[in-house]
Coordinates of C-alpha atoms in Angstrom, one line a residue:
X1 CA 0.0 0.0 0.0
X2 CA 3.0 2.3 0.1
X3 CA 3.5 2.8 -3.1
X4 CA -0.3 4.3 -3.9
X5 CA -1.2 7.5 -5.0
X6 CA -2.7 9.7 -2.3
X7 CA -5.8 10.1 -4.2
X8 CA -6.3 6.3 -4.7
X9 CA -5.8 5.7 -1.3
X10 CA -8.2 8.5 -0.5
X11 CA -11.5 7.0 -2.3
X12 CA -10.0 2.9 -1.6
X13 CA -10.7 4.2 2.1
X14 CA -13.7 6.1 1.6
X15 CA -15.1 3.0 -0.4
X16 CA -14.0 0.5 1.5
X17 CA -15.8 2.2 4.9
X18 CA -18.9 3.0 3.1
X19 CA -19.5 -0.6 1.5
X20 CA -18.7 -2.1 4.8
X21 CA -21.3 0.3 6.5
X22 CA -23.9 -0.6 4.3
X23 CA -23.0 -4.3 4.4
X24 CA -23.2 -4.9 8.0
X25 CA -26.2 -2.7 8.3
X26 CA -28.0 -4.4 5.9
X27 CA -26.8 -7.7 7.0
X28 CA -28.5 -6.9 10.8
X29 CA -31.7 -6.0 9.1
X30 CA -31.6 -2.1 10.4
X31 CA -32.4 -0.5 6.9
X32 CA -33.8 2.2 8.6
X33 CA -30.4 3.5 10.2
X34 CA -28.6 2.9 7.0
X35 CA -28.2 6.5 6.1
X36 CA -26.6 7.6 9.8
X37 CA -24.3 4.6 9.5
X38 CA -22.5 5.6 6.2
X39 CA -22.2 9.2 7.3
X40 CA -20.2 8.1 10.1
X41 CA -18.8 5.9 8.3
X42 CA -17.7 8.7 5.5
X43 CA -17.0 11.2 8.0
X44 CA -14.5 9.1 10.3
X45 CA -12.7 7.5 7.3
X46 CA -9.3 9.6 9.1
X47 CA -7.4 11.0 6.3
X48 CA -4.1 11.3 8.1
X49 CA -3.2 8.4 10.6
X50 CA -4.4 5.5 12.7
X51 CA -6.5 7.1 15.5
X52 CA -5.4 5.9 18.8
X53 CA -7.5 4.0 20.5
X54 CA -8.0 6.5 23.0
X55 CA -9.9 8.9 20.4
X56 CA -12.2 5.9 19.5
X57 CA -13.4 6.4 23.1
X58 CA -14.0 9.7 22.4
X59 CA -16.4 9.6 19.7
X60 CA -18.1 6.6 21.1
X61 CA -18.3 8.8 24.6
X62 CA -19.5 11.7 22.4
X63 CA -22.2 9.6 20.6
X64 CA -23.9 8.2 23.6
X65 CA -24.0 11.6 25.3
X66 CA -25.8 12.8 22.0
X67 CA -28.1 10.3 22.0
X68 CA -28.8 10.2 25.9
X69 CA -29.3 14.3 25.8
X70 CA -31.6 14.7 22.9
X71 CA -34.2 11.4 23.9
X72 CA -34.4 13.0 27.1
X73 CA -35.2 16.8 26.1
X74 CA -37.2 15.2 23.2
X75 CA -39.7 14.2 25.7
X76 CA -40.8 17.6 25.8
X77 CA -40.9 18.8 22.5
X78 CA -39.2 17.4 19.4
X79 CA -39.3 20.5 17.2
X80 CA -35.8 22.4 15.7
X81 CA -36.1 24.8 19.1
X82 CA -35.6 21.6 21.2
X83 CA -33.1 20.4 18.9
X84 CA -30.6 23.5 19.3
X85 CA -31.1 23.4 23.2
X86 CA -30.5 19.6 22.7
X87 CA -27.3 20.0 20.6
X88 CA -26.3 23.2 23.6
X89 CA -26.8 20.6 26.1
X90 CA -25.9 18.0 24.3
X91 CA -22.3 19.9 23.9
X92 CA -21.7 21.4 27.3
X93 CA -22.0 17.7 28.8
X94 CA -19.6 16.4 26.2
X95 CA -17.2 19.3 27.4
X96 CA -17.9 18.9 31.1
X97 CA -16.8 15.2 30.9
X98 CA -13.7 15.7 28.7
X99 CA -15.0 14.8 25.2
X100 CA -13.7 17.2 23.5
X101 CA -12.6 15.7 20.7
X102 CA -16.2 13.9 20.3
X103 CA -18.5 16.8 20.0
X104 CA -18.8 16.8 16.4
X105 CA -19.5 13.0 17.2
X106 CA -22.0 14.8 20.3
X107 CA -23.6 16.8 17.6
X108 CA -24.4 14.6 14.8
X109 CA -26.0 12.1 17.3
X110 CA -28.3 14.1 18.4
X111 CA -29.2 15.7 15.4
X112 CA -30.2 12.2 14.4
X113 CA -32.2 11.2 17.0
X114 CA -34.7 13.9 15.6
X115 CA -34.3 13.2 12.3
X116 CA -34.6 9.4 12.6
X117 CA -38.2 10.1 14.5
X118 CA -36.6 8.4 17.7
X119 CA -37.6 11.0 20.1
X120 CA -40.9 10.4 21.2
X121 CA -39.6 7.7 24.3
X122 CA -36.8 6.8 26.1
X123 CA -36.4 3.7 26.9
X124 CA -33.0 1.0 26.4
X125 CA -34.5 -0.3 23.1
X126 CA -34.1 3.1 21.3
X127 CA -31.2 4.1 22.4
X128 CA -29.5 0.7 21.5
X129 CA -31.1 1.2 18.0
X130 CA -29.1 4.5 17.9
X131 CA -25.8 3.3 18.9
X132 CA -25.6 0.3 16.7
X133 CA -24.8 2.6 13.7
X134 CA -23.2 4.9 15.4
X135 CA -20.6 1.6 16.6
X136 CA -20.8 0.6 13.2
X137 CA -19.7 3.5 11.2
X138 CA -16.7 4.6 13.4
X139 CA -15.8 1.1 13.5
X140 CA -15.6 0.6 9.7
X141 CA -14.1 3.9 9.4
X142 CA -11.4 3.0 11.5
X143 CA -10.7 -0.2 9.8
X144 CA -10.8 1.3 6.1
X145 CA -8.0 3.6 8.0
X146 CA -6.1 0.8 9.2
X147 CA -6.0 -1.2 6.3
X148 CA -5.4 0.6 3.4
X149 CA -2.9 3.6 5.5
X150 CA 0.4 2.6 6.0
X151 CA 0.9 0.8 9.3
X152 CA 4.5 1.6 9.9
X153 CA 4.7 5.3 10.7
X154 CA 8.4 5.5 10.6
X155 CA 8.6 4.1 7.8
X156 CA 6.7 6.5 6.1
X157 CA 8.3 9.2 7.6
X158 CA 11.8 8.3 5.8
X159 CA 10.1 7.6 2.8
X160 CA 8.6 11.5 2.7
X161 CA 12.0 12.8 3.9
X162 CA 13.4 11.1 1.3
X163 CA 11.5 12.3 -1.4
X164 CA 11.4 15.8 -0.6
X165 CA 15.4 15.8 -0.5
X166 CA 15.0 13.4 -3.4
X167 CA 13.3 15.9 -5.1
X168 CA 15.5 18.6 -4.3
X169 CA 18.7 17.3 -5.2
X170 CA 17.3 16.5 -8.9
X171 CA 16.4 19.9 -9.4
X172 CA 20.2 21.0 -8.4
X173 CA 21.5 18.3 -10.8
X174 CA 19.6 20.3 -13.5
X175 CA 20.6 23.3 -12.6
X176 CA 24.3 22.5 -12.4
X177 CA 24.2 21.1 -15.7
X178 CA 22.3 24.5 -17.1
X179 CA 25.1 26.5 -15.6
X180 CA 27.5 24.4 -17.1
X181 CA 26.2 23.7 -20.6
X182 CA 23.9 26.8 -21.2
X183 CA 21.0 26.3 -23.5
X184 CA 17.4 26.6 -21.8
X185 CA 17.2 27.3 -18.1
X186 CA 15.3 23.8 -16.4
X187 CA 11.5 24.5 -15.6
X188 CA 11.1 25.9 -12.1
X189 CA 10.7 24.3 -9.0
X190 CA 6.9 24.5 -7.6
X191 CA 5.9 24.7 -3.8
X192 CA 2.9 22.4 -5.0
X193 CA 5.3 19.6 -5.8
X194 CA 6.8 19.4 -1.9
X195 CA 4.2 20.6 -0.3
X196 CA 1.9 18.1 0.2
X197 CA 4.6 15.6 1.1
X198 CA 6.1 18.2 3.7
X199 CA 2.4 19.0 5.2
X200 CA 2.1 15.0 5.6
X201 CA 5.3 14.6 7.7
X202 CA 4.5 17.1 10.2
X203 CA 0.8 15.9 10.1
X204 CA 2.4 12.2 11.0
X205 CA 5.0 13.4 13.3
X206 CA 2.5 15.8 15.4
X207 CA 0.8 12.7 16.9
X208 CA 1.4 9.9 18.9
X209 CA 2.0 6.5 17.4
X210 CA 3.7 3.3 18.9
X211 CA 6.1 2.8 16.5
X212 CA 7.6 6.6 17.0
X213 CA 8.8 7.0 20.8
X214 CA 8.3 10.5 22.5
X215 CA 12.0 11.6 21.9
X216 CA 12.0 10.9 17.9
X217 CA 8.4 12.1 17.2
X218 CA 10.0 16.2 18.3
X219 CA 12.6 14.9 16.3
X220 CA 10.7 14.7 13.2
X221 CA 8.6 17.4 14.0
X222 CA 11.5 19.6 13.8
X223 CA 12.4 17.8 10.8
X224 CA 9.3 18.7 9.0
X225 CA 9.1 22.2 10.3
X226 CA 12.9 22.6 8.7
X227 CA 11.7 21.5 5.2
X228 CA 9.6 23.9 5.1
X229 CA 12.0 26.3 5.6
X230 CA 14.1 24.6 3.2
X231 CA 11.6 25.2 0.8
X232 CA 10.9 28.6 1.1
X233 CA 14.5 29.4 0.8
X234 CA 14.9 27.2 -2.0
X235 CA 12.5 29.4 -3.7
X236 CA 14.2 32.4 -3.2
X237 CA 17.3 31.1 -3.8
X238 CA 16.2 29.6 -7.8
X239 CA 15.4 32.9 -9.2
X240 CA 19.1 34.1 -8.3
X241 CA 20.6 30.5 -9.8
X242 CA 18.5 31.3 -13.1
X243 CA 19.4 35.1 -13.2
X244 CA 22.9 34.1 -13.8
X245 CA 24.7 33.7 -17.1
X246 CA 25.3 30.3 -18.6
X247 CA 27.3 28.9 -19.6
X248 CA 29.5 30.3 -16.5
X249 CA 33.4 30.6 -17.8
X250 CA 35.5 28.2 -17.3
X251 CA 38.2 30.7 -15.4
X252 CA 35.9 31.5 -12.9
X253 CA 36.6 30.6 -9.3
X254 CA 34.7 27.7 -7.8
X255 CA 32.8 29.8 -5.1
X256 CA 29.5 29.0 -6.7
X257 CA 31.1 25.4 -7.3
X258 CA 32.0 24.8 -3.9
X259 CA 28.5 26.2 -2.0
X260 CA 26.7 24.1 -4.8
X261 CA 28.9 21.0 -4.0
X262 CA 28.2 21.4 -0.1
X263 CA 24.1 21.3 -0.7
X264 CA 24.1 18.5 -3.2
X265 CA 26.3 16.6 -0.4
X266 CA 24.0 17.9 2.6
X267 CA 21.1 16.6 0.4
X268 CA 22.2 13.3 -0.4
X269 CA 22.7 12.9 4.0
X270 CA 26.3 12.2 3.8
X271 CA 27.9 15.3 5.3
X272 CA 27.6 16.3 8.8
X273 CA 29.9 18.6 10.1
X274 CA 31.0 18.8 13.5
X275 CA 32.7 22.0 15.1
X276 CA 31.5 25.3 15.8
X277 CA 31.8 27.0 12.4
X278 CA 30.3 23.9 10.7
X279 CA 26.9 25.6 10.4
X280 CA 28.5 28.2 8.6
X281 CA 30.3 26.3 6.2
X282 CA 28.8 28.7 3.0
X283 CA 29.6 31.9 5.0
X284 CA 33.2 32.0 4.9
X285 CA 32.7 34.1 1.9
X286 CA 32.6 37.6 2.2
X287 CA 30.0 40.1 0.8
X288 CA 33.3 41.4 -1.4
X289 CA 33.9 37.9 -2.4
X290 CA 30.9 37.0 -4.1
X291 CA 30.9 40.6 -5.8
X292 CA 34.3 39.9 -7.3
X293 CA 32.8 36.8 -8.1
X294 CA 29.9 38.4 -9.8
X295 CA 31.8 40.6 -11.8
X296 CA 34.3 38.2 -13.4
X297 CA 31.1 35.9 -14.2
X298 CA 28.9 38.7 -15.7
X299 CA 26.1 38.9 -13.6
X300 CA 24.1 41.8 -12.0
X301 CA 25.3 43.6 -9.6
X302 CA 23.2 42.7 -6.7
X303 CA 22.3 39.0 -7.7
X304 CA 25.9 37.8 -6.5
X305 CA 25.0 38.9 -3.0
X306 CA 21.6 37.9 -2.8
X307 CA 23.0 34.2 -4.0
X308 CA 25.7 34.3 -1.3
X309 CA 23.2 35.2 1.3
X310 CA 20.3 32.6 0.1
X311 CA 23.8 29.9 0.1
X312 CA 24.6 30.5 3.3
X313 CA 20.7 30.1 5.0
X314 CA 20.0 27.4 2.8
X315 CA 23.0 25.4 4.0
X316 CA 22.6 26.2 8.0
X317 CA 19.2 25.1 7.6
X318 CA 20.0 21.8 5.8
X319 CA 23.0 21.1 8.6
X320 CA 20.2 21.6 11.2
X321 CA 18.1 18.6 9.2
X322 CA 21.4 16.7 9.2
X323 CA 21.9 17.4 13.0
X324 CA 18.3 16.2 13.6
X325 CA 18.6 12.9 11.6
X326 CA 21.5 12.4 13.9
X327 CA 19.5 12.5 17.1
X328 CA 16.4 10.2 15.4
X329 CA 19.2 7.6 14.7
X330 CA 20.7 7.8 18.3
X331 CA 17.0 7.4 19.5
X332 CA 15.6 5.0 17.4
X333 CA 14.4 1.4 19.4
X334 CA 17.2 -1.4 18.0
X335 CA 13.8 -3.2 16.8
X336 CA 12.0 -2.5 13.9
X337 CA 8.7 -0.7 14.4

């Protein structure tokens, strides 16, 4: 399943959960609650990770409290009035008894009470006829999640670290070769092709899995919040590469070389420096440096010393990444998650 396309794994979880719904629904003979089992069932499919187990208390928690609060305020009246007092009720309880995380959960329960005609009696029948879906949608939900999303979380991380520097390097391949060679500048790199990878590491590392001790998870949180970082600067730092003449002259120094030599190393994960100036490594160049530099290679006045300066950030931040794969190594288990 690792190897799917996000959007492929998207609707095999969404149609896996919703055929199962309607499947075991059917199978018990409840067509009437069909329609509030898929909904939970479409609405809990979770997107981003395994839910703990501990949220799965929460949404059942929230559910019954739903149900519990609207059959008995229903007694009274079961028109839309009583059902927002039922769904304020219905919400402070959830609240006052720590389900935060299962109001929408609170909410959609008793909302269906209502709409499912339930709320004329209270009695243990009813309110077993309620829950059922409600168990049976979160609990295909869940499993769609578990099935089809990757299991191993660390795994996955590596694999999206991977790519993004994967990604990265192959775009400073192509423009080394431009600078070299000449001829026509390589299409641009676009934020929308890291991105989403980027946004599901730090979604991954944010929460709490088994497989990903307390220690490593800040670890790769860092990590993820450093790529981004990396990116931006990587976007300023382009339009300086492409502003340049190519093909550079032979004769010229090997600043650029050098600085450009340092991030495809730092990229491929096989330099880390140790030392105090080691974060600094592109800043032993002066301002006057790169504008001597600049001069002998034709460029624009100013566009030597914006690339020194995008160098030097883009290199500090891709040490820190190094640094912080370091510390995920020394902490990672001696078993395989």
């Amino acid at each position: 399943m690792h190897g799917l396309n996000p959007t492929v794994r998207s609707a095999l979880r969404l149609w896996l959960a919703a055929t199962l719904a309607i499947g075991i629904t059917l199978w018990t003979g409840r067509q009437g609650t069909l329609m509030l089992a898929l909904i939970l069932a479409v609405l809990f499919v979770n997107e981003n990770q395994i839910a703990p187990a501990r949220q799965m208390v929460q949404f059942l928690g929230g559910a019954i409290v739903g149900v519990i609060t609207a059959l008995v305020l229903f007694q009274f009246s079961s028109g839309w009035l009583m059902l927002s007092l039922a769904l304020l009720a219905a919400g402070l309880v959830a609240r006052a008894l720590g389900l935060s995380q299962g109001l929408n959960m609170t909410y959609l329960c008793a909302w269906a009470v209502l709409v499912l005609g339930q709320g004329a009696r209270f009695n243990a029948g009813t309110l077993f006829n309620l829950l059922v879906p409600v168990l049976v949608g979160v609990l295909t939900a869940q499993f769609a999640t578990w099935l089809v999303w990757p299991r191993l979380r660390r795994q996955r991380l590596e694999e999206l670290d991977a790519q993004v520097a994967r990604r990265l390097g192959e775009q400073l391949k192509r423009l080394r070769m431009w600078l070299a060679v000449g001829g026509e500048p390589p299409p641009a790199l676009h934020s929308a092709e890291l991105l989403p990878a980027i946004q599901e590491l730090q979604q991954l590392s944010s929460t709490s899995a088994a497989s990903v001790p307390a220690g490593m998870r800040r670890r790769w949180v860092q990590l993820g919040t450093l790529w981004r970082e990396v990116l931006r600067q990587w976007l300023l730092l382009e339009p300086q590469l492409i502003a340049l003449p190519a093909p550079l002259p032979p004769a010229l120094p090997p600043l650029l070389l050098h600085a450009l030599d340092q991030l495809e190393a730092q990229l491929q994960g096989n330099r880390l420096q140790t030392g105090p100036n080691a974060a600094r490594a592109a800043e032993h160049f002066t301002p006057l440096d790169w504008q001597q530099w600049g001069a002998q290679a034709g460029a624009p006045p100013l566009v030597p010393l914006a690339l020194g300066w995008q160098l030097a950030q883009l290199t500090g931040l891709l040490h820190s990444q190094l640094l912080a794969r370091h510390a995920i190594e020394r902490a990672a288990p001696t078993a395989a998650p």
